[in-house]
Coordinates of C-alpha atoms in Angstrom, one line a residue:
Chain L
M33 CA -125.3 -97.4 -47.1
L34 CA -126.1 -95.4 -50.2
Y35 CA -129.4 -95.8 -51.7
D36 CA -129.9 -94.9 -55.3
G37 CA -133.2 -93.3 -55.8
G38 CA -133.1 -93.6 -59.6
I39 CA -135.9 -94.9 -61.7
A40 CA -136.4 -98.6 -61.5
K41 CA -135.6 -100.7 -64.4
I42 CA -137.4 -103.8 -63.5
K43 CA -138.9 -105.9 -66.1
F44 CA -142.1 -107.9 -65.6
D45 CA -142.8 -110.8 -67.7
M46 CA -145.0 -113.8 -67.4
E47 CA -142.8 -116.4 -68.9
P48 CA -143.0 -119.6 -66.9
I49 CA -139.7 -120.5 -65.3
K50 CA -138.2 -123.9 -65.5
S51 CA -139.5 -126.4 -62.9
P52 CA -137.1 -128.2 -60.6
E53 CA -136.0 -131.6 -61.8
I54 CA -138.0 -134.3 -60.2
T55 CA -135.7 -137.3 -60.1
D56 CA -134.1 -139.4 -57.4
S57 CA -132.0 -136.6 -55.9
T58 CA -129.3 -139.1 -54.8
Q59 CA -128.5 -140.1 -58.3
R60 CA -128.9 -136.9 -60.3
K61 CA -126.0 -134.9 -61.6
Y62 CA -125.4 -131.6 -59.9
T63 CA -123.2 -128.9 -61.2
E64 CA -119.9 -128.2 -59.6
K65 CA -121.3 -125.1 -58.1
E66 CA -124.2 -127.0 -56.6
Y67 CA -121.8 -129.5 -55.0
Q68 CA -119.8 -126.7 -53.6
E69 CA -122.9 -125.1 -52.0
M70 CA -124.1 -128.4 -50.7
P71 CA -123.1 -129.5 -47.2
D72 CA -120.4 -132.1 -47.2
E73 CA -122.6 -134.7 -45.5
L74 CA -124.9 -134.6 -48.5
V75 CA -122.2 -134.9 -51.1
W76 CA -120.8 -137.8 -49.1
K77 CA -124.2 -139.5 -48.8
F78 CA -124.6 -139.2 -52.6
F79 CA -121.2 -140.8 -53.1
C80 CA -122.0 -143.6 -50.7
K81 CA -125.3 -144.2 -52.6
G82 CA -123.3 -144.9 -55.7
N83 CA -123.6 -141.5 -57.4
E84 CA -120.6 -141.3 -59.7
F85 CA -120.9 -137.5 -60.3
A86 CA -120.4 -137.1 -56.6
F87 CA -117.3 -139.3 -56.7
N88 CA -115.9 -137.3 -59.6
Y89 CA -116.5 -134.1 -57.8
I90 CA -114.8 -135.4 -54.6
Y91 CA -111.8 -136.7 -56.6
K92 CA -111.4 -133.6 -58.6
N93 CA -111.8 -131.2 -55.7
Y94 CA -109.6 -132.9 -53.2
A95 CA -106.9 -135.0 -55.0
S96 CA -104.3 -132.2 -55.2
D97 CA -104.9 -131.0 -51.6
I98 CA -104.4 -134.6 -50.4
F99 CA -101.3 -134.9 -52.4
S100 CA -99.5 -131.8 -51.1
F101 CA -100.6 -132.8 -47.6
G102 CA -99.4 -136.4 -47.9
Y103 CA -96.1 -135.2 -49.4
Q104 CA -95.3 -133.5 -46.1
F105 CA -94.9 -136.9 -44.3
C106 CA -92.3 -138.4 -46.6
G107 CA -91.2 -136.2 -49.5
D108 CA -91.9 -139.1 -51.8
S109 CA -94.3 -138.3 -54.6
H110 CA -94.5 -141.8 -55.7
L111 CA -95.5 -143.2 -52.4
V112 CA -98.1 -140.5 -51.9
E113 CA -99.6 -141.2 -55.3
D114 CA -99.8 -144.9 -54.5
C115 CA -101.5 -144.1 -51.2
I116 CA -104.0 -141.8 -52.8
Q117 CA -104.9 -144.5 -55.2
N118 CA -105.3 -147.1 -52.4
V119 CA -107.4 -144.8 -50.3
F120 CA -109.9 -144.1 -53.2
I121 CA -110.1 -147.7 -54.2
Y122 CA -110.8 -148.6 -50.6
L123 CA -113.5 -145.9 -50.2
R124 CA -115.2 -147.0 -53.4
R125 CA -115.3 -150.6 -52.3
K126 CA -116.7 -149.8 -48.9
R127 CA -118.9 -146.9 -50.0
E128 CA -122.1 -148.5 -48.9
K129 CA -120.8 -149.2 -45.4
L130 CA -119.1 -145.8 -44.8
G131 CA -120.5 -143.7 -42.1
E132 CA -121.5 -140.1 -42.0
V133 CA -118.8 -137.6 -42.9
K134 CA -119.1 -134.0 -41.8
S135 CA -116.0 -132.7 -43.5
I136 CA -114.8 -134.5 -46.6
K137 CA -111.5 -132.8 -46.6
S138 CA -110.5 -133.7 -43.1
Y139 CA -111.9 -137.2 -43.5
L140 CA -109.7 -137.7 -46.6
F141 CA -106.7 -136.1 -44.9
R142 CA -107.1 -138.6 -42.1
C143 CA -107.3 -141.5 -44.5
I144 CA -104.2 -140.5 -46.4
Q145 CA -102.3 -139.8 -43.2
C146 CA -103.1 -143.3 -41.9
E147 CA -102.2 -144.9 -45.2
I148 CA -98.9 -143.2 -45.5
I149 CA -97.9 -143.9 -41.9
K150 CA -98.9 -147.6 -42.4
R151 CA -96.7 -147.8 -45.5
L152 CA -93.8 -146.1 -43.8
K153 CA -94.1 -148.5 -40.9
E154 CA -94.1 -151.4 -43.3
R155 CA -90.8 -150.1 -44.6
G156 CA -89.5 -149.8 -41.1
M157 CA -89.2 -146.1 -41.5
L158 CA -91.4 -144.9 -38.7
V159 CA -92.3 -145.2 -35.1
D160 CA -94.7 -142.3 -34.7
T161 CA -95.5 -139.0 -36.4
D162 CA -93.1 -136.9 -34.5
Q163 CA -90.3 -139.2 -35.5
L164 CA -90.6 -139.0 -39.2
Q165 CA -87.4 -139.6 -41.0
Y166 CA -88.2 -137.0 -43.6
K167 CA -86.3 -134.0 -42.3
K168 CA -88.5 -131.4 -43.9
A169 CA -91.8 -132.8 -42.6
F170 CA -94.4 -130.0 -42.5
N171 CA -91.9 -127.3 -42.9
I172 CA -93.5 -123.9 -42.8
T173 CA -92.2 -120.9 -44.6
L174 CA -93.1 -117.3 -44.2
S175 CA -93.6 -115.7 -47.5
P176 CA -91.6 -112.5 -47.8
E177 CA -94.3 -110.6 -49.7
T178 CA -96.3 -109.5 -46.6
I179 CA -97.0 -106.2 -45.1
M180 CA -95.2 -107.3 -42.0
I181 CA -91.9 -107.5 -43.8
E182 CA -91.3 -104.0 -44.8
S183 CA -87.7 -103.1 -43.8
E184 CA -84.3 -104.7 -43.3
S185 CA -84.8 -105.2 -39.6
Q186 CA -88.0 -107.0 -40.5
E187 CA -86.0 -109.3 -42.7
Q188 CA -84.1 -110.4 -39.6
K189 CA -87.4 -110.8 -37.7
K190 CA -88.6 -113.1 -40.4
R191 CA -85.5 -115.2 -40.0
M192 CA -86.2 -115.4 -36.3
I193 CA -89.7 -116.6 -36.9
N194 CA -88.6 -119.2 -39.3
T195 CA -86.1 -120.5 -36.8
A196 CA -88.8 -120.6 -34.2
L197 CA -91.1 -122.5 -36.6
D198 CA -88.4 -125.0 -37.2
K199 CA -88.1 -125.6 -33.5
L200 CA -91.8 -126.6 -33.2
T201 CA -92.7 -130.3 -33.2
V202 CA -93.9 -131.8 -36.4
R203 CA -97.4 -132.1 -35.0
Q204 CA -97.4 -128.5 -33.9
R205 CA -96.4 -127.4 -37.4
Q206 CA -99.0 -129.7 -38.9
A207 CA -101.7 -128.2 -36.8
L208 CA -100.7 -124.6 -37.9
I209 CA -100.6 -125.6 -41.5
L210 CA -104.0 -127.2 -41.3
L211 CA -105.3 -124.1 -39.5
Y212 CA -103.9 -121.5 -41.9
E213 CA -103.0 -123.0 -45.2
E214 CA -105.8 -125.6 -45.3
E215 CA -108.2 -123.3 -43.6
M216 CA -109.6 -126.0 -41.3
S217 CA -111.6 -125.6 -38.2
Y218 CA -110.4 -127.0 -34.9
S219 CA -112.8 -129.9 -35.1
E220 CA -111.5 -130.7 -38.6
I221 CA -107.9 -130.5 -37.3
A222 CA -108.9 -132.9 -34.4
E223 CA -110.3 -135.3 -36.9
V224 CA -107.1 -135.3 -39.1
M225 CA -104.8 -135.7 -36.2
G226 CA -106.9 -138.4 -34.5
F227 CA -107.9 -136.5 -31.4
N228 CA -111.1 -137.5 -29.7
E229 CA -111.7 -134.1 -28.5
V230 CA -111.6 -130.8 -30.3
K231 CA -109.9 -129.1 -27.3
S232 CA -106.8 -131.2 -27.9
A233 CA -106.5 -129.6 -31.3
R234 CA -106.9 -126.1 -29.7
K235 CA -104.3 -126.9 -27.1
L236 CA -101.8 -128.1 -29.7
V237 CA -102.2 -124.8 -31.6
Y238 CA -102.1 -122.6 -28.5
R239 CA -98.9 -124.3 -27.4
A240 CA -97.3 -123.7 -30.8
L241 CA -98.4 -120.1 -30.8
A242 CA -97.1 -119.7 -27.2
S243 CA -93.6 -120.8 -28.4
L244 CA -93.9 -118.3 -31.3
K245 CA -95.2 -115.5 -29.1
E246 CA -91.8 -113.9 -28.3
V247 CA -90.7 -113.6 -31.9
I248 CA -93.9 -112.5 -33.5
N249 CA -95.0 -109.9 -31.0
P250 CA -93.8 -106.4 -31.8
F251 CA -96.1 -104.8 -29.2
Chain X
M249 CA -126.7 -111.5 -28.9
D250 CA -123.7 -113.7 -29.7
K251 CA -122.1 -111.0 -31.7
E252 CA -122.4 -108.5 -28.9
K253 CA -120.5 -110.9 -26.7
N254 CA -117.9 -111.4 -29.4
I255 CA -117.3 -107.7 -29.8
L256 CA -116.5 -107.5 -26.1
K257 CA -114.4 -110.7 -26.1
Y258 CA -112.1 -109.4 -28.8
K259 CA -111.4 -106.2 -27.0
D260 CA -108.8 -107.9 -24.7
Y261 CA -107.3 -110.0 -27.4
K262 CA -103.6 -110.2 -27.9
L263 CA -101.8 -111.0 -31.1
E264 CA -101.6 -114.7 -30.4
D265 CA -105.2 -114.8 -29.4
F266 CA -106.2 -113.5 -32.9
L267 CA -103.8 -116.1 -34.4
G268 CA -105.7 -118.9 -32.7
D269 CA -109.2 -117.6 -33.4
E270 CA -111.2 -119.6 -36.0
Y271 CA -113.7 -116.8 -36.6
F272 CA -110.9 -114.3 -37.2
I273 CA -108.9 -116.7 -39.4
S274 CA -111.9 -117.4 -41.6
W275 CA -112.4 -113.7 -42.2
V276 CA -108.7 -113.2 -43.1
K277 CA -108.9 -116.1 -45.5
N278 CA -112.2 -115.1 -47.0
P279 CA -112.7 -111.3 -46.4
K280 CA -115.7 -111.4 -48.7
G281 CA -117.4 -114.1 -46.6
N282 CA -120.4 -114.0 -44.3
N283 CA -118.7 -112.4 -41.3
N284 CA -117.1 -109.5 -43.0
H285 CA -119.6 -107.1 -41.7
F286 CA -118.7 -108.0 -38.2
W287 CA -115.0 -107.4 -38.7
D288 CA -115.4 -104.2 -40.7
K289 CA -117.4 -102.9 -37.8
W290 CA -115.0 -104.2 -35.2
I291 CA -112.0 -102.6 -36.8
A292 CA -113.8 -99.3 -37.2
E293 CA -114.7 -99.3 -33.5
N294 CA -111.3 -100.5 -32.3
G295 CA -108.9 -98.3 -34.3
D296 CA -106.1 -98.7 -31.7
K297 CA -106.0 -102.4 -32.4
S298 CA -105.9 -102.1 -36.2
D299 CA -102.1 -102.5 -36.3
M300 CA -102.4 -105.7 -34.3
V301 CA -105.1 -107.0 -36.6
I302 CA -103.2 -106.3 -39.7
Q303 CA -100.1 -108.0 -38.2
A304 CA -102.1 -111.1 -37.2
A305 CA -103.8 -111.2 -40.7
S306 CA -100.4 -111.0 -42.4
I307 CA -99.0 -113.8 -40.3
I308 CA -102.0 -116.0 -41.1
R309 CA -101.7 -115.3 -44.8
S310 CA -98.0 -115.8 -45.0
M311 CA -97.7 -119.2 -43.3
S312 CA -97.6 -121.8 -45.9
Y313 CA -96.0 -125.1 -46.9
E314 CA -92.3 -124.8 -47.6
H315 CA -92.6 -127.5 -50.1
K316 CA -95.9 -127.8 -51.9
P317 CA -95.4 -129.9 -54.9
S318 CA -98.6 -130.4 -57.0
L319 CA -100.0 -133.6 -58.3
S320 CA -99.0 -133.8 -62.0
D321 CA -101.8 -133.9 -64.5
K322 CA -100.6 -137.3 -65.6
A323 CA -100.6 -138.8 -62.1
Y324 CA -104.0 -137.2 -61.5
L325 CA -105.5 -138.9 -64.5
E326 CA -103.7 -142.2 -64.0
I327 CA -104.8 -142.5 -60.4
F328 CA -108.4 -141.7 -61.4
E329 CA -108.4 -144.3 -64.1
N330 CA -106.8 -147.0 -61.9
V331 CA -109.3 -146.3 -59.2
L332 CA -112.2 -146.8 -61.6
K333 CA -110.6 -149.8 -63.3
S334 CA -110.0 -151.6 -60.0
E335 CA -113.7 -152.4 -59.6
P336 CA -115.2 -154.7 -58.7
R337 CA -112.0 -156.6 -57.7
I338 CA -108.8 -155.0 -56.9
D339 CA -105.5 -156.4 -57.7
H340 CA -103.2 -155.0 -55.1
K341 CA -100.0 -156.4 -56.8
E342 CA -100.6 -154.6 -60.0
K343 CA -98.2 -151.7 -59.6
N344 CA -98.9 -149.0 -62.0
K345 CA -95.8 -147.8 -63.7
R346 CA -95.9 -144.1 -63.5
Q347 CA -93.1 -142.2 -64.9
N348 CA -91.0 -140.3 -62.5
N349 CA -92.4 -137.0 -63.5
R350 CA -90.6 -134.6 -61.2
S351 CA -93.3 -132.6 -59.7
I352 CA -93.9 -129.1 -60.8
W353 CA -93.5 -126.6 -58.0
R354 CA -96.3 -124.3 -57.7
S355 CA -95.3 -120.7 -57.8
L356 CA -96.6 -119.6 -54.4
F357 CA -94.8 -116.3 -54.6
G358 CA -97.1 -115.0 -57.3
L359 CA -100.1 -116.0 -55.3
Q360 CA -98.8 -114.4 -52.2
K361 CA -98.2 -111.1 -53.9
V362 CA -101.7 -111.0 -55.2
A363 CA -103.0 -112.0 -51.7
A364 CA -101.1 -109.2 -50.1
A365 CA -102.3 -106.7 -52.6
I366 CA -105.8 -107.7 -52.1
L367 CA -105.5 -107.4 -48.4
L368 CA -104.1 -103.9 -48.7
I369 CA -106.8 -102.8 -51.1
F370 CA -109.4 -104.4 -48.9
C371 CA -108.1 -102.5 -45.7
A372 CA -108.0 -99.3 -47.6
W373 CA -111.5 -99.9 -48.9
V374 CA -112.8 -100.6 -45.4
I375 CA -111.4 -97.4 -44.1
I376 CA -112.6 -95.3 -47.0
D377 CA -116.0 -96.9 -46.9
I378 CA -116.4 -96.2 -43.2
Y379 CA -115.5 -92.5 -43.5
W380 CA -117.4 -91.9 -46.6
V381 CA -120.5 -93.3 -45.2
E382 CA -120.2 -91.1 -42.2
E383 CA -119.5 -87.9 -44.1
E384 CA -121.3 -88.0 -47.3
Q385 CA -124.3 -90.2 -46.8
V386 CA -127.3 -88.4 -48.1
P387 CA -130.4 -90.2 -46.9
V388 CA -132.4 -91.0 -49.9
P389 CA -135.8 -92.3 -49.1
I390 CA -136.2 -95.9 -50.3
K391 CA -138.9 -96.2 -52.9
W392 CA -140.8 -99.5 -52.8
E393 CA -142.3 -101.1 -55.8
V394 CA -145.4 -103.1 -54.9
R395 CA -146.9 -106.1 -56.7
E396 CA -150.1 -107.5 -55.3
N397 CA -151.9 -110.5 -56.6
P398 CA -155.6 -110.9 -55.8
P399 CA -156.9 -114.5 -55.2
G400 CA -156.9 -116.5 -58.4
I401 CA -154.0 -114.7 -60.0
K402 CA -150.3 -115.7 -60.0
S403 CA -147.4 -113.8 -61.5
T404 CA -143.8 -114.0 -62.3
I405 CA -141.5 -111.1 -61.5
K406 CA -138.1 -110.6 -62.8
M407 CA -136.0 -108.2 -60.8
G408 CA -133.2 -105.9 -61.8
D409 CA -130.5 -108.2 -60.4
G410 CA -131.7 -111.2 -62.5
S411 CA -133.6 -112.9 -59.6
V412 CA -136.9 -114.3 -60.5
V413 CA -139.9 -114.4 -58.1
N414 CA -143.0 -116.4 -58.7
L415 CA -145.7 -114.7 -56.6
N416 CA -148.7 -116.8 -55.7
A417 CA -152.3 -115.7 -55.6
N418 CA -153.4 -113.6 -52.7
S419 CA -149.9 -112.5 -52.0
K420 CA -148.0 -109.2 -52.0
L421 CA -144.4 -108.5 -52.8
S422 CA -142.7 -105.1 -52.2
F423 CA -139.2 -104.5 -53.4
M424 CA -136.8 -101.6 -53.7
E425 CA -137.1 -99.8 -57.0
K426 CA -133.4 -100.2 -57.3
F427 CA -131.4 -102.4 -55.0
S428 CA -128.8 -100.6 -53.0
D429 CA -125.1 -101.2 -53.4
S430 CA -124.8 -103.5 -50.4
L431 CA -128.2 -105.2 -50.1
R432 CA -131.1 -106.5 -52.0
M433 CA -134.3 -106.4 -50.0
V434 CA -137.9 -107.4 -50.6
K435 CA -140.9 -107.7 -48.3
L436 CA -143.4 -110.5 -48.7
E437 CA -146.9 -111.3 -47.5
G438 CA -148.3 -114.5 -48.7
E439 CA -146.4 -117.1 -50.7
A440 CA -143.6 -116.8 -53.3
F441 CA -140.9 -119.0 -54.9
F442 CA -137.6 -117.3 -55.2
D443 CA -134.8 -118.1 -57.6
V444 CA -132.1 -115.7 -56.4
E445 CA -129.2 -114.7 -58.6
K446 CA -126.0 -115.3 -56.8
E447 CA -123.9 -112.3 -56.0
D448 CA -122.1 -110.7 -53.1
R449 CA -125.0 -108.5 -52.0
P450 CA -127.1 -110.5 -49.6
F451 CA -130.7 -110.9 -50.6
I452 CA -133.1 -110.4 -47.7
V453 CA -136.8 -111.4 -47.6
D454 CA -138.5 -109.5 -44.9
L455 CA -141.6 -111.3 -43.5
G456 CA -142.3 -108.8 -40.8
E457 CA -141.4 -110.9 -37.9
S458 CA -138.7 -113.0 -39.5
Q459 CA -136.1 -112.3 -42.1
I460 CA -134.5 -114.7 -44.6
E461 CA -131.1 -113.9 -45.8
V462 CA -129.6 -115.6 -48.8
M463 CA -126.9 -115.3 -51.4
G464 CA -127.9 -117.4 -54.4
T465 CA -130.5 -120.1 -54.0
T466 CA -134.0 -121.3 -54.8
F467 CA -136.6 -121.6 -52.1
N468 CA -140.2 -121.3 -51.3
V469 CA -141.7 -119.0 -48.6
K470 CA -145.2 -119.1 -47.3
N471 CA -146.3 -116.5 -44.8
T472 CA -149.9 -116.8 -43.8
H473 CA -151.9 -114.0 -42.4
V474 CA -152.4 -115.9 -39.2
G475 CA -148.6 -115.6 -38.5
N476 CA -147.4 -119.0 -39.7
V477 CA -144.2 -118.9 -41.7
S478 CA -142.7 -121.7 -43.7
V479 CA -139.5 -121.6 -45.6
A480 CA -138.6 -124.6 -47.9
L481 CA -135.1 -124.6 -49.4
V482 CA -134.6 -126.3 -52.8
S483 CA -131.0 -125.5 -53.4
G484 CA -128.2 -123.3 -51.9
K485 CA -128.3 -122.1 -48.4
V486 CA -130.5 -119.7 -46.4
K487 CA -130.4 -118.2 -43.1
V488 CA -133.6 -117.4 -41.2
K489 CA -133.8 -114.9 -38.3
D490 CA -136.9 -114.4 -36.3
E491 CA -137.8 -111.4 -34.2
S492 CA -136.3 -112.8 -31.0
G493 CA -132.9 -113.1 -32.7
N494 CA -133.0 -116.9 -33.3
Q495 CA -131.1 -117.9 -36.3
V496 CA -131.4 -121.0 -38.3
I497 CA -129.4 -122.1 -41.3
L498 CA -131.2 -124.4 -43.7
H499 CA -129.7 -126.9 -46.0
P500 CA -131.3 -128.1 -49.3
S501 CA -134.5 -130.1 -48.9
E502 CA -135.1 -128.8 -45.4
M503 CA -138.1 -126.8 -44.5
L504 CA -138.4 -124.5 -41.5
E505 CA -141.8 -123.8 -40.0
I506 CA -142.5 -121.0 -37.5
N507 CA -145.9 -121.2 -35.9
E508 CA -147.9 -118.2 -34.6
K509 CA -146.4 -118.7 -31.2
G510 CA -142.9 -118.4 -32.6
K511 CA -142.0 -122.1 -32.2
L512 CA -139.5 -123.3 -34.8
T513 CA -139.5 -126.8 -36.4
I514 CA -137.3 -128.1 -39.2
A515 CA -138.4 -131.0 -41.3
T516 CA -137.7 -132.4 -44.8
F517 CA -140.3 -131.8 -47.5
D518 CA -141.5 -132.9 -50.9
V519 CA -140.1 -130.4 -53.4
R520 CA -142.8 -131.2 -55.9
E521 CA -145.6 -130.7 -53.4
I522 CA -144.3 -127.4 -52.0
T523 CA -143.4 -125.8 -55.3
A524 CA -146.0 -127.2 -57.5
W525 CA -148.1 -124.1 -57.4
K526 CA -145.6 -122.2 -59.5
D527 CA -145.9 -124.7 -62.3
K528 CA -149.6 -124.4 -62.3
L529 CA -150.0 -127.8 -60.5
L530 CA -152.7 -127.9 -57.9
I531 CA -151.9 -130.7 -55.5
F532 CA -153.9 -132.1 -52.6
K533 CA -152.3 -134.6 -50.4
N534 CA -154.4 -136.2 -47.7
S535 CA -156.1 -132.8 -47.3
N536 CA -159.0 -132.3 -44.9
K537 CA -162.1 -130.3 -45.9
S538 CA -160.8 -126.9 -44.7
E539 CA -157.4 -127.3 -46.4
V540 CA -159.2 -128.2 -49.7
I541 CA -161.5 -125.2 -49.4
Q542 CA -158.6 -122.9 -48.5
K543 CA -156.6 -124.1 -51.5
I544 CA -159.5 -123.8 -54.0
S545 CA -160.4 -120.3 -52.8
D546 CA -156.8 -119.0 -53.1
W547 CA -156.2 -120.8 -56.4
Y548 CA -159.4 -119.7 -58.2
G549 CA -160.2 -116.6 -56.2
V550 CA -163.7 -117.9 -55.2
V551 CA -165.6 -118.1 -52.0
V552 CA -166.3 -121.6 -51.0
D553 CA -169.1 -122.6 -48.7
A554 CA -170.0 -126.2 -47.6
D555 CA -173.3 -127.5 -46.4
E556 CA -173.4 -128.1 -42.7
G557 CA -173.7 -131.8 -42.9
I558 CA -170.4 -132.2 -44.7
K559 CA -167.7 -133.5 -42.3
D560 CA -164.2 -132.2 -42.1
N561 CA -162.4 -135.5 -41.9
W562 CA -161.5 -135.8 -45.6
A563 CA -158.2 -137.2 -46.7
Y564 CA -158.4 -136.0 -50.2
S565 CA -155.5 -136.5 -52.6
G566 CA -155.4 -135.3 -56.2
E567 CA -153.4 -133.4 -58.8
Y568 CA -154.6 -131.0 -61.4
H569 CA -152.4 -129.4 -63.9
N570 CA -153.8 -126.1 -65.1
E571 CA -157.3 -127.3 -64.8
S572 CA -160.5 -125.3 -64.6
L573 CA -162.4 -124.9 -61.3
E574 CA -165.2 -127.2 -62.7
N575 CA -162.8 -130.0 -63.4
V576 CA -161.3 -129.8 -60.0
L577 CA -164.7 -129.8 -58.4
E578 CA -165.8 -132.7 -60.6
G579 CA -162.8 -134.7 -59.3
I580 CA -163.6 -134.0 -55.7
K581 CA -167.3 -134.7 -56.3
R582 CA -166.5 -138.2 -57.6
T583 CA -164.1 -139.1 -54.9
L584 CA -166.0 -137.8 -51.9
N585 CA -169.5 -138.3 -53.2
I586 CA -170.6 -134.7 -52.7
G587 CA -172.3 -132.2 -55.1
Y588 CA -171.4 -128.6 -55.9
K589 CA -172.8 -125.5 -57.5
I590 CA -170.9 -122.7 -59.0
S591 CA -172.5 -119.3 -59.2
G592 CA -170.2 -116.5 -60.3
K593 CA -167.4 -116.2 -57.7
K594 CA -169.3 -118.5 -55.3
V595 CA -169.0 -122.2 -54.8
Q596 CA -171.4 -124.2 -52.7
L597 CA -170.5 -127.8 -51.7
I598 CA -173.7 -129.8 -51.4
K599 CA -174.3 -132.8 -49.2
N600 CA -175.7 -135.8 -51.2

């Protein structure tokens, strides 16, 4: 580390600084930045206590993520939009009775997944998640603009990986997407996918990676 | 401790092991995050694995949804309005007629390009940084600026990075004349309230036996000469490490106390009570005699003595905003039925 031994330019002044607001912390308005820095449990608690700022933040922050996630089950924007609406209406009605939430994102993902699957079942379009009628469910693509893809032969490699990805089960692809694209932890993935134990989420990912091993490993 | 173990663990990692490792993924996704020091160091020490690491990172970065339509602005607003409108009763049958606005496809390719470029620049920077530090580092002695408040005097210090520190009476703050490129560091004895400007350089408060590390946040630290430390977090996030390597992450409205034996406890606290001093508010809350005397001596810079007959079992509560010593003593006198005498810098509490 380089230390700069230059002359200090530190100002001293005696101006009083603003005192922290003293109000009911559950009802006050926090800035978006403050919400981001707050643990999810707290934001959720505020929402449950009827704080509308917390609700606005949750909606604003997660609506589009929930949408692109939900879309993967059915490819039907309208259905997903309806489901998002139902989920939020439900949550607001039950807000006082909702339990603790460690990760808002995985909780909402779980909600939207349940809602969409329920609706697909109502339409007689579904038996379980691995038998979605939507052919492109949780399709993963490898973007070409990576360091890995640097030559023609790599182009072929990319095709092989894409084929291998297509051969994974929907749930395996879902787990990979949650891990990489949605940047979730294994415990969040377990919550979204309805596993009681985190290790089931790990197993699912490891099994997916094991099937990819041959095609991704240049070493 | 944990980190040492991790360094060893990763030595035998294969590509697929990296791909399944949360800690690694989180670094790839947020190379500016908390664990970047760990990975910078690890890559520097395991040069033979750097190809594998880059490969793993690029796979992690490149996997994405094949179809990622985004929620149209119109639908976003409509859903929001419908959700709010639906209260208190919901009419499930009322189907909202949203127009079939074919979703706009997010241009992922642009983003990926930028991401790849950032990764490249970052890798280059890591390598350059490591070698430069080794070859060109000229050790410059750190110059410390010291501010010391005697009893009875409080001050506000604004530092070069924009952070503001309220330093309580009978306290001492030392800080680097100019913060280094990678770190902001101060040393504290006594009590201070920090409002730390958020930036990438961590801000570290050295308390001798424990260190507090933060990015941007507001918190109160009290470090008594007996060896008690208390850290009360108002907003943001702080990490406290003690000398035996224990690490605690505090969330807002949590207070960590470390007693002189090194025992840690976390409790919630009253923000107003803990930070009142910086707003010139002297608060007593069920305080016993010795607590009252301690507070008054620190606050006004006086020596307080009490007649022998005065018991310690007070439960005195009171609040004084910017009041003189006499007014405070008057208040105590009335509540507790005792007398007092001020002579210069000495106060005598008298038994009635």
